[in-house]
PDB file of C-alpha atoms in Angstrom:
ATOM      1  CA  MET A   1       0.000   0.000   0.000  1.00  0.00           C
ATOM      2  CA  SER A   2       2.845   2.413   0.759  1.00  0.00           C
ATOM      3  CA  GLU A   3       4.240   1.864  -2.737  1.00  0.00           C
ATOM      4  CA  LEU A   4       0.913   2.790  -4.308  1.00  0.00           C
ATOM      5  CA  THR A   5       0.566   6.017  -2.318  1.00  0.00           C
ATOM      6  CA  ARG A   6       4.190   7.041  -2.728  1.00  0.00           C
ATOM      7  CA  GLY A   7       4.836  10.183  -4.756  1.00  0.00           C
ATOM      8  CA  LEU A   8       7.179  13.110  -5.147  1.00  0.00           C
ATOM      9  CA  ASP A   9       4.581  15.346  -3.558  1.00  0.00           C
ATOM     10  CA  SER A  10       2.662  13.717  -0.705  1.00  0.00           C
ATOM     11  CA  THR A  11      -0.177  16.201  -1.088  1.00  0.00           C
ATOM     12  CA  LYS A  12      -0.797  15.069  -4.675  1.00  0.00           C
ATOM     13  CA  SER A  13      -0.153  11.322  -4.363  1.00  0.00           C
ATOM     14  CA  VAL A  14      -3.016   8.904  -4.863  1.00  0.00           C
ATOM     15  CA  LYS A  15      -4.813   8.195  -1.571  1.00  0.00           C
ATOM     16  CA  ASN A  16      -7.831   6.338  -2.889  1.00  0.00           C
ATOM     17  CA  SER A  17      -8.359   3.885  -5.730  1.00  0.00           C
ATOM     18  CA  ALA A  18     -10.036   0.561  -6.449  1.00  0.00           C
ATOM     19  CA  ARG A  19      -6.782  -1.297  -5.879  1.00  0.00           C
ATOM     20  CA  LEU A  20      -6.145   0.420  -2.541  1.00  0.00           C
ATOM     21  CA  ASN A  21      -9.700  -0.364  -1.469  1.00  0.00           C
ATOM     22  CA  ARG A  22      -9.203  -4.050  -2.314  1.00  0.00           C
ATOM     23  CA  ILE A  23      -5.964  -4.162  -0.314  1.00  0.00           C
ATOM     24  CA  SER A  24      -7.594  -2.470   2.675  1.00  0.00           C
ATOM     25  CA  LYS A  25     -10.631  -4.760   2.541  1.00  0.00           C
ATOM     26  CA  ASN A  26      -8.460  -7.861   2.249  1.00  0.00           C
ATOM     27  CA  ARG A  27      -6.407  -6.805   5.266  1.00  0.00           C
ATOM     28  CA  ALA A  28      -9.533  -6.049   7.287  1.00  0.00           C
ATOM     29  CA  CYS A  29     -11.000  -9.473   6.465  1.00  0.00           C
ATOM     30  CA  GLN A  30      -7.781 -11.242   7.456  1.00  0.00           C
ATOM     31  CA  ILE A  31      -7.617  -9.387  10.774  1.00  0.00           C
ATOM     32  CA  GLU A  32     -11.289 -10.103  11.464  1.00  0.00           C
ATOM     33  CA  ASP A  33     -10.823 -13.805  10.739  1.00  0.00           C
ATOM     34  CA  PHE A  34      -7.722 -14.017  12.941  1.00  0.00           C
ATOM     35  CA  PHE A  35      -9.440 -12.194  15.802  1.00  0.00           C
ATOM     36  CA  TYR A  36     -12.375 -14.601  15.789  1.00  0.00           C
ATOM     37  CA  LYS A  37     -10.074 -17.627  15.724  1.00  0.00           C
ATOM     38  CA  ALA A  38      -7.991 -16.215  18.570  1.00  0.00           C
ATOM     39  CA  ALA A  39     -11.136 -15.434  20.572  1.00  0.00           C
ATOM     40  CA  HIS A  40     -12.474 -18.966  20.123  1.00  0.00           C
ATOM     41  CA  TYR A  41      -9.099 -20.405  21.120  1.00  0.00           C
ATOM     42  CA  ILE A  42      -9.177 -18.348  24.323  1.00  0.00           C
ATOM     43  CA  LEU A  43     -12.755 -19.440  24.998  1.00  0.00           C
ATOM     44  CA  ASP A  44     -11.887 -23.130  24.522  1.00  0.00           C
ATOM     45  CA  PHE A  45      -8.994 -22.748  26.959  1.00  0.00           C
ATOM     46  CA  CYS A  46     -11.275 -21.073  29.505  1.00  0.00           C
ATOM     47  CA  LEU A  47     -13.896 -23.804  29.238  1.00  0.00           C
ATOM     48  CA  LYS A  48     -11.338 -26.593  29.617  1.00  0.00           C
ATOM     49  CA  ASN A  49      -9.752 -24.943  32.673  1.00  0.00           C
ATOM     50  CA  ARG A  50     -13.023 -23.734  34.266  1.00  0.00           C
ATOM     51  CA  VAL A  51     -12.163 -20.046  33.982  1.00  0.00           C
ATOM     52  CA  GLU A  52     -15.045 -17.872  35.175  1.00  0.00           C
ATOM     53  CA  VAL A  53     -13.892 -14.419  34.043  1.00  0.00           C
ATOM     54  CA  ILE A  54     -11.443 -12.899  31.538  1.00  0.00           C
ATOM     55  CA  VAL A  55      -9.526  -9.742  32.480  1.00  0.00           C
ATOM     56  CA  CYS A  56      -7.858  -7.719  29.710  1.00  0.00           C
ATOM     57  CA  GLY A  57      -5.343  -4.942  30.231  1.00  0.00           C
ATOM     58  CA  HIS A  58      -5.420  -1.691  28.317  1.00  0.00           C
ATOM     59  CA  ASN A  59      -3.677   1.656  28.679  1.00  0.00           C
ATOM     60  CA  LYS A  60      -5.327   4.847  27.526  1.00  0.00           C
ATOM     61  CA  ASP A  61      -3.581   6.355  24.494  1.00  0.00           C
ATOM     62  CA  GLN A  62      -1.173   3.401  24.434  1.00  0.00           C
ATOM     63  CA  LYS A  63      -0.523   3.916  20.717  1.00  0.00           C
ATOM     64  CA  GLN A  64       0.280   7.620  21.000  1.00  0.00           C
ATOM     65  CA  GLY A  65       3.962   8.408  21.454  1.00  0.00           C
ATOM     66  CA  ILE A  66       5.013   4.751  21.397  1.00  0.00           C
ATOM     67  CA  ASN A  67       8.695   4.117  20.674  1.00  0.00           C
ATOM     68  CA  ILE A  68       9.512   0.445  20.049  1.00  0.00           C
ATOM     69  CA  GLY A  69      11.232   0.885  16.709  1.00  0.00           C
ATOM     70  CA  ALA A  70      10.032   2.200  13.367  1.00  0.00           C
ATOM     71  CA  GLY A  71       8.816  -1.153  12.044  1.00  0.00           C
ATOM     72  CA  ASN A  72       7.304  -2.275  15.346  1.00  0.00           C
ATOM     73  CA  ASN A  73       5.565   1.067  15.766  1.00  0.00           C
ATOM     74  CA  GLN A  74       3.875   0.698  12.393  1.00  0.00           C
ATOM     75  CA  HIS A  75       2.766  -2.880  13.088  1.00  0.00           C
ATOM     76  CA  PHE A  76       1.551  -2.216  16.624  1.00  0.00           C
ATOM     77  CA  VAL A  77      -0.381   0.954  15.826  1.00  0.00           C
ATOM     78  CA  SER A  78      -2.243  -0.755  12.969  1.00  0.00           C
ATOM     79  CA  ILE A  79      -3.693  -3.463  15.260  1.00  0.00           C
ATOM     80  CA  PRO A  80      -7.323  -2.597  16.160  1.00  0.00           C
ATOM     81  CA  TYR A  81      -7.255  -3.632  19.817  1.00  0.00           C
ATOM     82  CA  ALA A  82     -10.766  -2.320  20.545  1.00  0.00           C
ATOM     83  CA  ARG A  83     -12.136  -4.516  17.763  1.00  0.00           C
ATOM     84  CA  PHE A  84     -10.519  -7.627  19.241  1.00  0.00           C
ATOM     85  CA  PHE A  85     -11.831  -6.756  22.696  1.00  0.00           C
ATOM     86  CA  TRP A  86     -15.347  -6.461  21.275  1.00  0.00           C
ATOM     87  CA  ILE A  87     -15.053  -9.791  19.421  1.00  0.00           C
ATOM     88  CA  LEU A  88     -13.679 -11.551  22.504  1.00  0.00           C
ATOM     89  CA  THR A  89     -16.515 -10.112  24.589  1.00  0.00           C
ATOM     90  CA  CYS A  90     -19.144 -11.379  22.135  1.00  0.00           C
ATOM     91  CA  VAL A  91     -17.592 -14.841  21.795  1.00  0.00           C
ATOM     92  CA  ALA A  92     -17.143 -15.293  25.551  1.00  0.00           C
ATOM     93  CA  ALA A  93     -20.685 -14.082  26.232  1.00  0.00           C
ATOM     94  CA  LYS A  94     -22.056 -17.117  24.392  1.00  0.00           C
ATOM     95  CA  ALA A  95     -20.530 -19.294  27.128  1.00  0.00           C
ATOM     96  CA  GLY A  96     -21.553 -16.940  29.929  1.00  0.00           C
ATOM     97  CA  ILE A  97     -17.990 -15.742  30.633  1.00  0.00           C
ATOM     98  CA  PRO A  98     -17.680 -11.971  31.248  1.00  0.00           C
ATOM     99  CA  VAL A  99     -14.749  -9.988  29.845  1.00  0.00           C
ATOM    100  CA  ILE A 100     -13.470  -7.081  31.959  1.00  0.00           C
ATOM    101  CA  GLU A 101     -11.117  -4.359  30.730  1.00  0.00           C
ATOM    102  CA  THR A 102      -8.791  -2.500  33.108  1.00  0.00           C
ATOM    103  CA  GLU A 103      -5.789  -0.210  32.888  1.00  0.00           C
ATOM    104  CA  GLU A 104      -2.465  -2.075  33.196  1.00  0.00           C
ATOM    105  CA  SER A 105       0.030   0.512  34.441  1.00  0.00           C
ATOM    106  CA  PHE A 106       3.045  -0.918  36.348  1.00  0.00           C
ATOM    107  CA  THR A 107       1.834  -4.522  35.945  1.00  0.00           C
ATOM    108  CA  SER A 108       5.117  -5.549  34.289  1.00  0.00           C
ATOM    109  CA  ARG A 109       7.303  -3.916  36.952  1.00  0.00           C
ATOM    110  CA  ALA A 110       5.421  -4.979  40.094  1.00  0.00           C
ATOM    111  CA  SER A 111       6.093  -8.370  41.697  1.00  0.00           C
ATOM    112  CA  LEU A 112       3.181 -10.790  41.696  1.00  0.00           C
ATOM    113  CA  ILE A 113       4.688 -13.007  44.407  1.00  0.00           C
ATOM    114  CA  ASP A 114       5.498 -10.140  46.767  1.00  0.00           C
ATOM    115  CA  ASN A 115       2.039  -8.636  46.315  1.00  0.00           C
ATOM    116  CA  ASP A 116       3.443  -5.233  45.361  1.00  0.00           C
ATOM    117  CA  PRO A 117       0.963  -2.350  45.243  1.00  0.00           C
ATOM    118  CA  LEU A 118      -0.345  -1.527  41.774  1.00  0.00           C
ATOM    119  CA  PRO A 119      -0.736   2.246  41.439  1.00  0.00           C
ATOM    120  CA  VAL A 120      -2.288   4.011  38.492  1.00  0.00           C
ATOM    121  CA  TYR A 121       0.215   5.797  36.284  1.00  0.00           C
ATOM    122  CA  LYS A 122       0.297   9.564  36.498  1.00  0.00           C
ATOM    123  CA  GLU A 123       2.662  11.634  34.396  1.00  0.00           C
ATOM    124  CA  GLY A 124       5.617  12.894  36.402  1.00  0.00           C
ATOM    125  CA  LYS A 125       5.257  10.427  39.296  1.00  0.00           C
ATOM    126  CA  ASP A 126       6.891   7.368  37.697  1.00  0.00           C
ATOM    127  CA  ALA A 127      10.094   7.540  39.779  1.00  0.00           C
ATOM    128  CA  ALA A 128       8.238   7.691  43.103  1.00  0.00           C
ATOM    129  CA  TYR A 129       7.215   4.019  43.016  1.00  0.00           C
ATOM    130  CA  LEU A 130       9.576   1.232  44.096  1.00  0.00           C
ATOM    131  CA  PHE A 131       8.933  -2.476  43.478  1.00  0.00           C
ATOM    132  CA  SER A 132      10.319  -5.631  45.092  1.00  0.00           C
ATOM    133  CA  GLY A 133      11.329  -7.555  41.967  1.00  0.00           C
ATOM    134  CA  LYS A 134      12.980  -6.752  38.685  1.00  0.00           C
ATOM    135  CA  ARG A 135      13.016  -7.800  35.049  1.00  0.00           C
ATOM    136  CA  ILE A 136      16.200  -9.786  34.365  1.00  0.00           C
ATOM    137  CA  SER A 137      15.574 -10.675  30.712  1.00  0.00           C
ATOM    138  CA  ARG A 138      12.964 -10.461  27.972  1.00  0.00           C
ATOM    139  CA  GLY A 139      10.945 -13.382  29.296  1.00  0.00           C
ATOM    140  CA  GLN A 140      11.954 -13.660  32.963  1.00  0.00           C
ATOM    141  CA  TYR A 141      11.105 -11.761  36.124  1.00  0.00           C
ATOM    142  CA  GLU A 142      12.921 -12.213  39.439  1.00  0.00           C
ATOM    143  CA  SER A 143      11.021 -11.666  42.681  1.00  0.00           C
ATOM    144  CA  LYS A 144      12.422 -10.397  45.970  1.00  0.00           C
ATOM    145  CA  ASN A 145      13.302 -13.890  47.274  1.00  0.00           C
ATOM    146  CA  GLY A 146      14.931 -14.929  43.979  1.00  0.00           C
ATOM    147  CA  THR A 147      12.035 -16.901  42.489  1.00  0.00           C
ATOM    148  CA  ILE A 148      12.072 -16.752  38.689  1.00  0.00           C
ATOM    149  CA  LEU A 149       8.753 -16.257  36.942  1.00  0.00           C
ATOM    150  CA  ASN A 150       7.798 -15.879  33.344  1.00  0.00           C
ATOM    151  CA  ALA A 151       7.577 -12.126  32.796  1.00  0.00           C
ATOM    152  CA  ASP A 152       4.322 -12.348  30.828  1.00  0.00           C
ATOM    153  CA  VAL A 153       2.722 -14.495  33.540  1.00  0.00           C
ATOM    154  CA  ASN A 154       3.840 -12.001  36.181  1.00  0.00           C
ATOM    155  CA  GLY A 155       2.281  -9.150  34.211  1.00  0.00           C
ATOM    156  CA  ALA A 156      -0.920 -11.086  33.498  1.00  0.00           C
ATOM    157  CA  GLY A 157      -1.299 -11.948  37.179  1.00  0.00           C
ATOM    158  CA  ASN A 158      -0.917  -8.303  38.134  1.00  0.00           C
ATOM    159  CA  ILE A 159      -3.565  -7.330  35.581  1.00  0.00           C
ATOM    160  CA  ILE A 160      -5.949  -9.727  37.338  1.00  0.00           C
ATOM    161  CA  ARG A 161      -4.986  -8.153  40.681  1.00  0.00           C
ATOM    162  CA  LYS A 162      -6.088  -4.781  39.333  1.00  0.00           C
ATOM    163  CA  ILE A 163      -9.667  -6.091  39.463  1.00  0.00           C
ATOM    164  CA  TYR A 164      -9.361  -8.863  42.063  1.00  0.00           C
ATOM    165  CA  PRO A 165      -6.693  -7.782  44.610  1.00  0.00           C
ATOM    166  CA  ASN A 166      -6.968 -11.027  46.622  1.00  0.00           C
ATOM    167  CA  ALA A 167      -6.978 -13.433  43.688  1.00  0.00           C
ATOM    168  CA  PHE A 168      -3.586 -15.005  44.558  1.00  0.00           C
ATOM    169  CA  ASP A 169      -3.606 -14.805  48.338  1.00  0.00           C
ATOM    170  CA  GLU A 170      -3.902 -18.592  48.725  1.00  0.00           C
ATOM    171  CA  VAL A 171      -1.120 -19.378  46.218  1.00  0.00           C
ATOM    172  CA  LYS A 172       2.234 -19.928  47.940  1.00  0.00           C
ATOM    173  CA  ASP A 173       4.455 -21.419  45.214  1.00  0.00           C
ATOM    174  CA  PHE A 174       4.672 -19.544  41.908  1.00  0.00           C
ATOM    175  CA  SER A 175       7.739 -21.302  40.506  1.00  0.00           C
ATOM    176  CA  TYR A 176       5.589 -23.530  38.282  1.00  0.00           C
ATOM    177  CA  THR A 177       4.511 -20.501  36.255  1.00  0.00           C
ATOM    178  CA  ASN A 178       7.920 -20.358  34.576  1.00  0.00           C
ATOM    179  CA  LYS A 179       7.162 -23.615  32.733  1.00  0.00           C
ATOM    180  CA  THR A 180       3.459 -23.409  31.988  1.00  0.00           C
ATOM    181  CA  VAL A 181       3.426 -20.743  29.296  1.00  0.00           C
ATOM    182  CA  ILE A 182       1.724 -21.928  26.118  1.00  0.00           C
ATOM    183  CA  ARG A 183       3.056 -20.365  22.953  1.00  0.00           C
ATOM    184  CA  VAL A 184       0.324 -20.091  20.347  1.00  0.00           C
ATOM    185  CA  THR A 185       1.533 -19.339  16.828  1.00  0.00           C
ATOM    186  CA  ARG A 186      -0.404 -17.984  13.895  1.00  0.00           C
ATOM    187  CA  GLU A 187      -0.081 -21.347  12.153  1.00  0.00           C
ATOM    188  CA  ALA A 188      -1.678 -23.099  15.123  1.00  0.00           C
ATOM    189  CA  LEU A 189      -4.725 -20.847  14.838  1.00  0.00           C
ATOM    190  CA  CYS A 190      -5.113 -20.362  11.091  1.00  0.00           C
ATOM    191  CA  LEU A 191      -3.656 -23.497   9.514  1.00  0.00           C
ATOM    192  CA  VAL A 192      -4.967 -26.128  11.924  1.00  0.00           C
ATOM    193  CA  LYS A 193      -6.982 -28.954  10.387  1.00  0.00           C
ATOM    194  CA  HIS A 194     -10.286 -29.185  12.166  1.00  0.00           C
ATOM    195  CA  LYS A 195     -11.987 -32.513  12.695  1.00  0.00           C
ATOM    196  CA  GLU A 196     -14.654 -33.335  10.167  1.00  0.00           C
ATOM    197  CA  LYS A 197     -18.154 -33.107  11.503  1.00  0.00           C
ATOM    198  CA  HIS A 198     -20.192 -36.266  11.525  1.00  0.00           C
ATOM    199  CA  ALA A 199     -22.931 -36.239   8.936  1.00  0.00           C
ATOM    200  CA  ARG A 200     -26.306 -35.981  10.576  1.00  0.00           C
ATOM    201  CA  PRO A 201     -29.330 -37.710   9.087  1.00  0.00           C
ATOM    202  CA  ARG A 202     -31.389 -35.195   7.205  1.00  0.00           C
ATOM    203  CA  ARG A 203     -34.807 -34.831   8.723  1.00  0.00           C
ATOM    204  CA  LYS A 204     -37.719 -33.063   7.211  1.00  0.00           C
ATOM    205  CA  SER A 205     -39.228 -30.239   9.148  1.00  0.00           C
ATOM    206  CA  GLY A 206     -42.881 -30.190  10.124  1.00  0.00           C
ATOM    207  CA  MET A 207     -43.758 -27.855   7.247  1.00  0.00           C
ATOM    208  CA  ASN A 208     -41.980 -30.089   4.719  1.00  0.00           C
ATOM    209  CA  ARG A 209     -43.845 -33.144   5.990  1.00  0.00           C
ATOM    210  CA  TRP A 210     -47.137 -31.267   5.690  1.00  0.00           C
ATOM    211  CA  LEU A 211     -46.333 -30.187   2.123  1.00  0.00           C
ATOM    212  CA  HIS A 212     -45.369 -33.738   1.179  1.00  0.00           C
ATOM    213  CA  HIS A 213     -48.648 -35.075   2.594  1.00  0.00           C
ATOM    214  CA  ARG A 214     -50.566 -32.338   0.780  1.00  0.00           C
ATOM    215  CA  ARG A 215     -48.945 -33.245  -2.550  1.00  0.00           C
ATOM    216  CA  GLN A 216     -49.865 -36.887  -2.060  1.00  0.00           C
ATOM    217  CA  GLU A 217     -53.497 -35.915  -1.499  1.00  0.00           C
ATOM    218  CA  GLN A 218     -53.460 -33.766  -4.634  1.00  0.00           C
ATOM    219  CA  LYS A 219     -52.019 -36.636  -6.668  1.00  0.00           C
ATOM    220  CA  LEU A 220     -54.833 -38.927  -5.538  1.00  0.00           C
ATOM    221  CA  VAL A 221     -57.397 -36.303  -6.559  1.00  0.00           C
ATOM    222  CA  TYR A 222     -55.750 -35.843  -9.966  1.00  0.00           C
ATOM    223  CA  PHE A 223     -55.566 -39.566 -10.569  1.00  0.00           C
ATOM    224  CA  GLU A 224     -59.269 -39.861  -9.820  1.00  0.00           C
ATOM    225  CA  LEU A 225     -60.151 -36.973 -12.121  1.00  0.00           C
ATOM    226  CA  PHE A 226     -57.928 -38.209 -14.938  1.00  0.00           C
ATOM    227  CA  LYS A 227     -59.056 -41.815 -14.484  1.00  0.00           C
ATOM    228  CA  ALA A 228     -55.473 -42.786 -13.822  1.00  0.00           C
ATOM    229  CA  SER A 229     -54.471 -45.243 -11.103  1.00  0.00           C
ATOM    230  CA  SER A 230     -50.684 -44.961 -11.417  1.00  0.00           C
ATOM    231  CA  ALA A 231     -47.953 -42.671 -12.615  1.00  0.00           C
ATOM    232  CA  ARG A 232     -47.742 -44.625 -15.886  1.00  0.00           C
ATOM    233  CA  ASP A 233     -51.451 -44.047 -16.563  1.00  0.00           C
ATOM    234  CA  LYS A 234     -51.015 -40.376 -15.768  1.00  0.00           C
ATOM    235  CA  THR A 235     -48.139 -40.075 -18.234  1.00  0.00           C
ATOM    236  CA  ARG A 236     -50.190 -41.834 -20.891  1.00  0.00           C
ATOM    237  CA  TYR A 237     -53.092 -39.469 -20.290  1.00  0.00           C
ATOM    238  CA  ILE A 238     -50.811 -36.447 -20.665  1.00  0.00           C
ATOM    239  CA  GLU A 239     -49.409 -37.777 -23.959  1.00  0.00           C
ATOM    240  CA  GLU A 240     -52.905 -38.443 -25.304  1.00  0.00           C
ATOM    241  CA  SER A 241     -53.940 -34.928 -24.326  1.00  0.00           C
ATOM    242  CA  LYS A 242     -50.979 -33.501 -26.236  1.00  0.00           C
ATOM    243  CA  GLN A 243     -51.861 -35.553 -29.338  1.00  0.00           C
ATOM    244  CA  LYS A 244     -55.482 -34.406 -29.263  1.00  0.00           C
ATOM    245  CA  ALA A 245     -54.373 -30.795 -28.897  1.00  0.00           C
ATOM    246  CA  ALA A 246     -52.007 -31.203 -31.861  1.00  0.00           C
ATOM    247  CA  GLN A 247     -54.774 -32.680 -34.020  1.00  0.00           C
ATOM    248  CA  LYS A 248     -57.091 -29.779 -33.223  1.00  0.00           C
ATOM    249  CA  THR A 249     -54.488 -27.212 -34.202  1.00  0.00           C
ATOM    250  CA  ALA A 250     -53.766 -29.103 -37.431  1.00  0.00           C
TER     251      ALA A 250
END
């Protein structure tokens, strides 16, 4: 798309055409399809593990002023998060599972094990908050006592604590969370071969059965009027009628 809109003068370059519309529509359809598949995958996981509520994190204006690299900025900003949240809410509602959205400030920096407080971000007050643990690598978080957790699990747990502060009070050992992360790839969602559905016997609805019975009654009436007792006699009567009509016209 960028190649099509590129020009020496950006104010005069083509911004709308049939080809651009096709590209935009194709991208929107692909994103919509992926979102629904991801939402159904999440719902299946929740049903198998008896999850009663889904909590999603979201920061206001999280796309404005983001700085994660030129390419990553372009990819991240173009993802319609609100659309996915709406799809996930609709899909989960069919199973009676509510989806709650909350702000997620400091959830990656706070320690889940140490039950660190989770303040709401305010501009200019970032340095005033101190946390027990620290991020030691891209995928690992170290708590105050040295326990290593998966960083994404630590952040996800803190997002849940934003809504349910006492959700993990009864959990004492969090070390297992460093090995229970399931990596779901795009191929696993989009290219998976689903099991074939068993063919169900086709049954006629009540209206179809009534129409079939009505046709049978009409056939009996026609046979009686045409003096025909079978389909063969009826066909013979029709042929004779055609011959008589042809003779009259001749």
